[in-house]
Coordinates of C-alpha atoms in Angstrom, one line a residue:
M30 CA 0.0 0.0 0.0
A31 CA 1.2 3.5 -0.9
D32 CA 2.3 5.7 2.0
F33 CA 0.4 8.7 0.7
D34 CA -2.5 9.5 -1.5
V35 CA -0.6 12.5 -2.9
I36 CA 3.0 13.5 -3.0
V37 CA 3.7 17.1 -3.9
I38 CA 7.2 18.1 -5.0
G39 CA 7.7 21.9 -4.5
A40 CA 6.2 24.2 -1.9
G41 CA 5.5 27.3 -3.9
P42 CA 2.0 28.7 -4.2
G43 CA 0.8 25.8 -6.3
G44 CA 2.5 23.1 -4.3
Y45 CA 1.6 24.2 -0.8
L46 CA -2.0 24.9 -1.8
A47 CA -2.3 21.5 -3.5
A48 CA -1.0 19.7 -0.4
E49 CA -3.3 21.8 1.8
R50 CA -6.4 21.2 -0.3
A51 CA -5.5 17.4 -0.4
G52 CA -5.3 17.3 3.4
Q53 CA -8.6 19.3 3.8
A54 CA -10.3 16.7 1.5
G55 CA -9.2 13.9 3.7
L56 CA -6.3 12.7 1.5
K57 CA -3.0 11.7 3.1
A58 CA -0.5 14.2 1.6
L59 CA 3.2 14.7 1.6
L60 CA 4.9 17.9 0.6
I61 CA 8.6 18.0 -0.2
E62 CA 10.5 21.3 -0.6
K63 CA 14.3 21.6 -1.0
Q64 CA 14.6 25.4 -0.4
H65 CA 11.8 27.7 0.9
I66 CA 8.3 26.9 1.9
G67 CA 6.3 29.5 0.0
G68 CA 8.5 29.3 -3.1
T69 CA 9.5 32.2 -5.3
C70 CA 6.3 34.1 -4.8
L71 CA 6.4 34.5 -1.0
N72 CA 10.2 34.6 -0.6
E73 CA 11.7 36.2 -3.8
G74 CA 8.9 37.4 -6.0
C75 CA 5.3 38.7 -5.7
I76 CA 5.1 39.5 -2.0
P77 CA 8.6 41.0 -1.5
T78 CA 8.4 43.3 -4.5
K79 CA 4.9 44.6 -3.5
T80 CA 6.2 45.2 0.0
L81 CA 9.1 47.3 -1.4
L82 CA 6.7 49.1 -3.7
R83 CA 4.4 50.1 -0.9
S84 CA 7.2 52.0 0.8
S85 CA 8.5 53.6 -2.4
K86 CA 5.0 54.7 -3.5
L87 CA 4.4 56.2 -0.1
Y88 CA 7.6 58.1 -0.2
H89 CA 7.0 59.2 -3.8
A90 CA 3.6 60.5 -2.8
S91 CA 5.0 62.4 0.1
V92 CA 7.5 64.4 -2.1
T93 CA 5.1 64.9 -5.0
G94 CA 2.0 66.1 -3.0
Q95 CA 2.0 69.7 -4.2
P96 CA -0.9 69.2 -6.7
Y97 CA -3.0 68.0 -3.8
A98 CA -2.0 71.0 -1.6
V99 CA 0.2 68.7 0.6
T100 CA 3.8 69.5 1.4
V101 CA 5.9 67.1 3.5
E102 CA 9.2 68.5 4.8
G103 CA 12.1 66.2 5.5
A104 CA 10.6 63.1 3.9
K105 CA 13.1 60.3 3.6
V106 CA 13.2 56.6 3.1
D107 CA 15.5 54.0 4.8
H108 CA 16.1 51.3 2.2
S109 CA 17.7 48.9 4.7
A110 CA 14.6 49.3 6.9
V111 CA 12.4 48.6 3.9
V112 CA 14.3 45.4 3.2
A113 CA 13.9 44.4 6.9
R114 CA 10.2 45.0 6.7
K115 CA 10.1 42.9 3.6
R116 CA 11.7 40.0 5.4
A117 CA 9.3 40.3 8.3
V118 CA 6.3 40.3 6.0
T119 CA 7.6 37.2 4.2
A120 CA 8.4 35.4 7.5
S121 CA 4.8 36.1 8.7
L122 CA 3.2 34.7 5.5
V123 CA 5.5 31.7 5.5
A124 CA 4.6 31.0 9.1
G125 CA 0.9 31.2 8.1
V126 CA 1.5 28.7 5.2
K127 CA 3.2 26.2 7.6
A128 CA 0.3 26.6 10.1
G129 CA -2.2 25.9 7.3
L130 CA -0.3 22.8 6.2
K131 CA -0.2 21.5 9.8
A132 CA -3.9 22.1 10.3
A133 CA -4.6 20.1 7.1
K134 CA -2.4 17.3 8.5
V135 CA 0.1 17.5 5.7
K136 CA 3.5 15.9 6.3
T137 CA 6.3 18.3 5.2
V138 CA 9.8 17.3 4.4
E139 CA 12.4 20.0 3.7
A140 CA 14.9 18.2 1.5
E141 CA 15.6 17.6 -2.2
A142 CA 13.2 15.2 -3.8
I143 CA 14.1 12.6 -6.5
I144 CA 11.6 10.5 -8.3
T145 CA 13.1 7.0 -8.6
G146 CA 10.3 5.2 -10.5
R147 CA 7.0 3.5 -10.3
D148 CA 6.0 0.2 -8.7
A149 CA 2.9 -1.6 -7.4
D150 CA 2.7 0.8 -4.5
G151 CA 2.7 3.9 -6.7
F152 CA 5.3 6.5 -7.4
A153 CA 8.6 6.3 -5.5
V154 CA 10.2 9.5 -4.3
T155 CA 13.3 9.7 -2.2
A156 CA 14.1 12.7 0.2
A157 CA 16.4 13.0 3.1
G158 CA 17.4 9.4 2.9
E159 CA 13.9 8.1 3.0
T160 CA 11.8 6.6 0.2
Y161 CA 8.1 7.5 0.0
H162 CA 5.3 6.0 -2.2
G163 CA 2.3 8.0 -3.4
K164 CA -0.7 7.0 -5.5
N165 CA -0.6 10.4 -7.2
L166 CA 2.3 12.7 -7.8
I167 CA 2.0 16.5 -8.3
L168 CA 5.0 18.3 -9.7
A169 CA 5.2 21.9 -8.6
T170 CA 8.9 22.5 -9.1
G171 CA 8.7 26.2 -10.1
S172 CA 11.1 28.1 -12.3
H173 CA 14.4 30.0 -12.2
P174 CA 15.7 33.3 -13.9
I175 CA 17.1 32.8 -17.4
V176 CA 20.8 33.6 -17.6
P177 CA 21.9 33.6 -21.2
G178 CA 25.5 33.0 -22.5
I179 CA 26.2 36.7 -23.2
P180 CA 29.9 37.6 -23.2
G181 CA 31.1 38.8 -19.8
L182 CA 27.8 38.0 -18.1
A183 CA 29.1 35.1 -16.0
D184 CA 31.9 37.1 -14.6
A185 CA 29.7 40.1 -14.0
I186 CA 27.3 38.0 -12.0
K187 CA 30.2 36.5 -10.1
E188 CA 31.5 39.9 -9.2
G189 CA 28.1 41.1 -8.1
F190 CA 27.8 43.8 -10.8
V191 CA 24.8 41.9 -12.4
L192 CA 22.0 40.7 -10.2
T193 CA 18.9 38.7 -10.9
S194 CA 15.6 39.7 -9.1
T195 CA 16.5 37.3 -6.3
E196 CA 19.7 39.1 -5.3
M197 CA 18.2 42.6 -6.1
L198 CA 15.6 42.1 -3.3
E199 CA 18.5 41.9 -0.8
I200 CA 20.7 44.7 -2.2
D201 CA 22.0 46.7 0.8
S202 CA 21.9 50.2 -0.9
V203 CA 20.1 52.1 -3.6
P204 CA 22.2 52.2 -6.8
S205 CA 22.8 55.7 -8.2
K206 CA 22.3 54.3 -11.7
L207 CA 20.6 51.0 -12.5
C208 CA 20.4 49.3 -15.9
V209 CA 17.5 46.9 -16.2
V210 CA 17.9 44.3 -18.9
G211 CA 14.4 43.1 -19.6
G212 CA 11.2 45.2 -19.7
G213 CA 8.7 42.7 -18.5
V214 CA 6.6 42.8 -15.4
I215 CA 9.5 42.0 -13.0
G216 CA 11.9 44.6 -14.6
L217 CA 9.3 47.3 -14.6
E218 CA 8.2 46.8 -11.0
M219 CA 11.7 46.7 -9.7
A220 CA 12.6 49.7 -11.8
T221 CA 9.7 51.6 -10.3
Y222 CA 10.8 50.9 -6.8
F223 CA 14.4 52.2 -7.3
A224 CA 13.3 55.1 -9.5
Q225 CA 11.0 56.3 -6.8
L226 CA 13.9 56.2 -4.4
G227 CA 16.0 58.3 -6.7
S228 CA 17.9 55.8 -8.9
E229 CA 18.6 56.8 -12.5
I230 CA 17.1 54.0 -14.5
E231 CA 17.8 52.8 -18.1
I232 CA 15.7 49.9 -19.3
V233 CA 16.9 47.7 -22.2
E234 CA 14.2 45.6 -24.0
A235 CA 14.9 43.4 -27.0
A236 CA 11.2 43.3 -28.1
G237 CA 9.3 46.2 -29.7
K238 CA 7.6 47.1 -26.5
V239 CA 7.7 46.6 -22.8
A240 CA 5.1 45.1 -20.4
G241 CA 4.7 41.8 -22.3
N242 CA 1.2 41.1 -23.7
L243 CA -0.4 44.3 -22.4
E244 CA -2.0 46.2 -25.2
A245 CA 0.1 48.9 -26.9
D246 CA -1.9 51.9 -25.9
A247 CA -2.1 50.7 -22.3
T248 CA 1.7 50.1 -22.4
D249 CA 2.1 53.7 -23.6
V250 CA 0.4 54.9 -20.4
I251 CA 2.7 52.9 -18.2
V252 CA 5.8 54.1 -20.2
K253 CA 4.8 57.7 -19.7
G254 CA 4.4 57.1 -16.0
C255 CA 7.8 55.5 -15.9
E256 CA 9.4 58.4 -17.9
A257 CA 7.8 60.8 -15.4
L258 CA 10.0 59.0 -12.8
G259 CA 13.0 59.7 -15.0
M260 CA 13.4 56.3 -16.6
K261 CA 14.9 56.0 -20.1
F262 CA 13.8 53.2 -22.4
H263 CA 15.9 51.4 -25.1
I264 CA 13.4 49.4 -27.2
N265 CA 14.3 46.9 -29.9
T266 CA 17.7 46.8 -28.1
K267 CA 19.6 43.8 -26.9
A268 CA 22.5 43.5 -24.4
V269 CA 25.5 42.1 -26.3
S270 CA 28.2 42.1 -23.6
F271 CA 28.9 43.0 -20.0
G272 CA 31.9 44.8 -18.5
K273 CA 32.9 45.7 -15.0
D274 CA 30.8 48.8 -14.9
S275 CA 28.9 48.9 -18.1
V276 CA 26.6 47.1 -20.5
Q277 CA 27.2 47.1 -24.3
V278 CA 23.8 47.2 -26.1
E279 CA 22.9 47.1 -29.8
C280 CA 20.0 48.5 -31.7
A281 CA 19.6 48.5 -35.5
G282 CA 23.2 47.5 -35.9
K283 CA 24.5 50.3 -33.8
Q284 CA 26.2 49.7 -30.4
E285 CA 26.1 51.9 -27.3
E286 CA 27.7 51.6 -23.9
I287 CA 25.5 52.2 -20.8
K288 CA 27.5 53.0 -17.7
C289 CA 25.9 52.0 -14.4
D290 CA 26.5 50.9 -10.8
K291 CA 24.4 47.8 -11.0
V292 CA 22.5 45.7 -13.6
L293 CA 19.2 43.9 -13.0
L294 CA 18.9 41.0 -15.3
C295 CA 15.3 39.8 -15.8
I296 CA 14.7 38.6 -19.3
G297 CA 12.4 35.8 -18.3
R298 CA 12.2 32.5 -16.3
A299 CA 12.6 28.9 -17.3
A300 CA 10.8 25.9 -15.8
N301 CA 12.6 23.7 -13.3
T302 CA 12.6 20.2 -14.9
E303 CA 16.1 18.9 -14.4
G304 CA 17.4 17.0 -11.4
Y305 CA 14.1 15.6 -10.2
G306 CA 14.2 12.2 -11.9
L307 CA 11.3 13.0 -14.3
E308 CA 12.9 10.7 -16.8
S309 CA 12.5 7.7 -14.5
I310 CA 8.7 7.8 -15.1
H311 CA 8.9 9.3 -18.6
V312 CA 7.3 12.7 -17.8
P313 CA 6.9 14.5 -21.1
V314 CA 9.0 17.7 -21.4
E315 CA 8.8 20.1 -24.3
N316 CA 10.7 23.4 -24.7
R317 CA 12.0 22.9 -21.1
A318 CA 8.4 22.7 -19.7
I319 CA 6.3 19.8 -18.6
K320 CA 3.4 19.2 -21.0
V321 CA -0.1 19.1 -19.4
D322 CA -3.8 19.1 -20.4
E323 CA -6.6 21.2 -19.0
Y324 CA -6.6 19.1 -15.8
C325 CA -2.9 19.6 -15.4
L326 CA -2.3 15.9 -16.2
T327 CA 1.0 15.1 -17.8
G328 CA -0.3 12.2 -19.9
I329 CA 0.9 9.8 -17.3
P330 CA -2.1 8.6 -15.1
G331 CA -1.7 10.0 -11.6
V332 CA 1.1 12.5 -12.5
Y333 CA 0.2 16.2 -12.6
A334 CA 2.3 19.4 -13.1
I335 CA 1.2 22.7 -11.8
G336 CA 2.5 26.3 -11.8
D337 CA 5.6 27.6 -13.5
C338 CA 7.1 24.1 -14.3
N339 CA 4.4 23.5 -16.9
G340 CA 5.0 26.8 -18.6
T341 CA 1.4 27.6 -19.3
G342 CA 1.3 30.8 -17.3
M343 CA 4.1 31.8 -14.9
L344 CA 1.8 33.6 -12.4
A345 CA 1.2 32.7 -8.8
H346 CA -2.6 32.9 -9.2
V347 CA -2.4 30.4 -12.1
A348 CA -0.5 28.0 -9.8
Y349 CA -3.1 28.4 -7.1
R350 CA -5.9 27.6 -9.5
Q351 CA -4.0 24.7 -11.1
A352 CA -3.5 23.2 -7.6
E353 CA -7.2 23.1 -7.1
V354 CA -7.8 21.7 -10.6
A355 CA -5.3 18.9 -10.0
I356 CA -6.7 18.0 -6.6
N357 CA -10.3 18.1 -7.8
H358 CA -9.3 15.7 -10.7
I359 CA -7.8 13.3 -8.2
L360 CA -11.1 13.5 -6.2
G361 CA -13.1 12.8 -9.4
K362 CA -14.5 16.2 -9.8
E363 CA -15.0 17.8 -13.2
D364 CA -13.1 21.1 -12.9
P365 CA -10.8 22.0 -15.9
M366 CA -8.6 25.0 -16.1
R367 CA -10.3 27.9 -17.9
W368 CA -7.8 30.2 -19.5
A369 CA -10.1 32.8 -20.9
V370 CA -10.4 34.6 -17.6
V371 CA -6.9 34.5 -16.2
P372 CA -5.9 38.1 -15.3
S373 CA -2.4 39.5 -15.6
L374 CA -1.0 42.5 -13.6
V375 CA 1.8 44.9 -13.5
H376 CA 2.3 47.0 -10.3
T377 CA 4.0 50.1 -11.8
E378 CA 2.9 53.7 -11.3
P379 CA 0.2 53.6 -12.6
E380 CA -0.6 49.9 -12.3
A381 CA -2.3 47.9 -15.0
A382 CA -4.3 44.7 -15.4
F383 CA -5.9 42.8 -18.2
T384 CA -8.0 39.7 -18.8
G385 CA -9.7 37.9 -21.7
M386 CA -9.3 39.0 -25.3
T387 CA -8.5 42.2 -27.1
V388 CA -10.7 43.2 -30.1
E389 CA -7.9 42.1 -32.4
E390 CA -7.5 38.7 -30.7
A391 CA -11.3 38.2 -30.8
K392 CA -11.6 39.1 -34.5
A393 CA -8.7 36.7 -35.3
K394 CA -10.8 33.9 -33.8
G395 CA -13.8 34.9 -36.0
I396 CA -15.7 36.7 -33.3
D397 CA -17.7 39.8 -34.3
A398 CA -16.2 42.0 -31.6
V399 CA -16.4 45.7 -30.7
G400 CA -14.3 47.6 -28.3
V401 CA -14.8 50.5 -25.9
K402 CA -12.0 52.8 -24.7
L403 CA -12.6 55.4 -22.0
T404 CA -10.5 57.7 -19.9
M405 CA -10.5 56.7 -16.2
N406 CA -11.6 60.3 -15.5
Y407 CA -15.1 59.1 -16.1
S408 CA -14.8 57.9 -12.6
G409 CA -15.3 60.8 -10.2
L410 CA -13.2 59.1 -7.5
Y411 CA -10.3 58.5 -9.9
L412 CA -10.4 62.2 -11.0
A413 CA -10.4 63.3 -7.3
E414 CA -7.5 61.1 -6.5
N415 CA -5.3 61.5 -9.6
E416 CA -4.3 65.0 -10.7
N417 CA -3.7 64.9 -14.4
G418 CA -4.4 61.2 -14.4
T419 CA -3.8 59.3 -17.7
G420 CA -5.5 56.0 -16.9
I421 CA -7.7 54.2 -19.3
M422 CA -10.4 51.5 -19.4
K423 CA -10.8 49.2 -22.4
A424 CA -13.4 46.5 -22.8
T425 CA -14.1 44.0 -25.6
F426 CA -17.6 42.8 -26.3
D427 CA -19.0 40.0 -28.4
K428 CA -21.7 41.7 -30.6
K429 CA -23.5 38.4 -31.3
K430 CA -23.7 37.1 -27.7
K431 CA -23.8 40.7 -26.3
T432 CA -21.3 39.8 -23.6
M433 CA -18.0 41.1 -22.4
I434 CA -15.0 39.0 -23.5
G435 CA -12.0 41.1 -22.5
A436 CA -10.9 44.1 -20.4
T437 CA -7.8 46.2 -19.8
I438 CA -7.5 48.7 -17.0
V439 CA -4.6 51.2 -16.4
G440 CA -4.7 53.4 -13.4
G441 CA -6.3 53.4 -10.0
P442 CA -6.5 50.0 -8.2
A443 CA -6.5 48.2 -11.6
S444 CA -5.3 44.9 -10.0
E445 CA -8.3 44.9 -7.7
L446 CA -10.8 45.8 -10.3
I447 CA -9.9 43.3 -13.0
T448 CA -11.5 40.4 -11.1
I449 CA -15.0 42.0 -11.6
C450 CA -14.4 41.8 -15.4
S451 CA -13.1 38.3 -15.2
M452 CA -16.3 37.1 -13.4
M453 CA -18.5 38.9 -15.9
I454 CA -16.6 37.3 -18.8
D455 CA -16.5 33.8 -17.2
N456 CA -20.3 33.8 -16.5
E457 CA -21.1 35.3 -20.0
L458 CA -23.3 37.8 -18.4
P459 CA -25.5 39.6 -20.9
V460 CA -24.8 43.3 -21.2
E461 CA -28.3 44.2 -20.3
R462 CA -28.0 42.2 -17.0
M463 CA -24.6 43.8 -16.3
K464 CA -26.2 47.2 -16.7
S465 CA -28.6 46.5 -13.7
Y466 CA -25.7 46.0 -11.2
V467 CA -25.4 48.8 -8.7
F468 CA -21.8 50.0 -8.4
P469 CA -21.1 51.9 -5.2
H470 CA -20.4 55.6 -5.6
P471 CA -17.8 57.1 -5.6
T472 CA -15.5 54.2 -6.6
C473 CA -13.0 53.6 -9.4
A474 CA -15.0 50.5 -10.2
E475 CA -17.7 52.7 -11.7
I476 CA -15.5 52.9 -14.8
I477 CA -16.6 49.3 -15.6
R478 CA -20.2 50.4 -15.5
E479 CA -19.4 53.3 -17.8
A480 CA -17.7 50.9 -20.3
I481 CA -20.8 48.6 -20.3
F482 CA -23.1 51.5 -21.1
A483 CA -20.8 52.8 -23.8
A484 CA -20.8 49.5 -25.7
K485 CA -22.4 49.8 -29.2
L486 CA -24.1 46.5 -29.5

């Protein structure tokens, strides 16, 4: 007989929630983690960066309050104290996760896990000198920052001139000048923190725009906000070599040297698939990620992969949802992953969020779609709280079904508002029904109601 109903490898958001949900459902669960309970999100990603940004945004507001008739004399920020608070917040959340696992009666082993094969008792996994057997196996091994083979990069990392986001969160002082290689969500958020604390920032992005899949006009709003903080952007530009105090970049065949105190390297992340013994049970890996279906099954009965390691969406909230999908499948419940309503966020100044399809994406799928674009100033609260605000609200509607199928919000509490749109999209609420909802006034959420009424259907 197998020792456990479920063995989970990796204790990031997906892993620890899968183990907790399994225990709450009465399944005997084992969670194995070789580094940090809470994974990248709690220790080196989402939570630490937002903790830093809370401090920098408060400081920035205190020194730019003149348009609101507010003057703060002697405002200052202590970066070392901010980092200390970040550690305290992380420690508190990790303690909470451990308490939840204990309450769910999950056995936790903090050691490296290696899959050694499959036998009559289930999947065999070794950790800390012990071998455990589980009927089901959930892989939640996470991801790591990509470090390409650019000339001089290895030495620059060794010397501490180039840092990944992991090391950047622990830097002991604010660089006078910081070059950020990679203009995705991580790069923009970290750049925002240091810019608000006074760093001179130059962002190098190889693609034609920053902020990943965010719509171009929404990205423009973010870029203008970043430029207002003094950031300089190098678009369609790639880093070609690293020196001791500079980065050589190239754009349209021309090279330029960027001098700086530190470099933040954040050009993406790759799934962790090596060193876990996946080959022992023939787990399918494609383009460095584990292949899965809508139930997070790998194609091998009883083996699931959730979160960053399956490469479907490297977001903590995706990992959380996939954890529930996998456990529900083990319990025999029909609950597939629904990708149409997964929101994405970027906590810059202003912040942005989007979900569903753009008009262009919808039309490419043969949907008769129409879009609405409004200034966030349609919301009285937004106007009151944002002097010269540049935020926008965009919504995509299916003209035939008369439902919302996508939304983008830039400005205000965009990350908090986007879930309203996701729920409307997922439930395919008719526009006429959506119009009857009462939005409290004054709130920034009223912009969603304005977009609904502006739709020409």
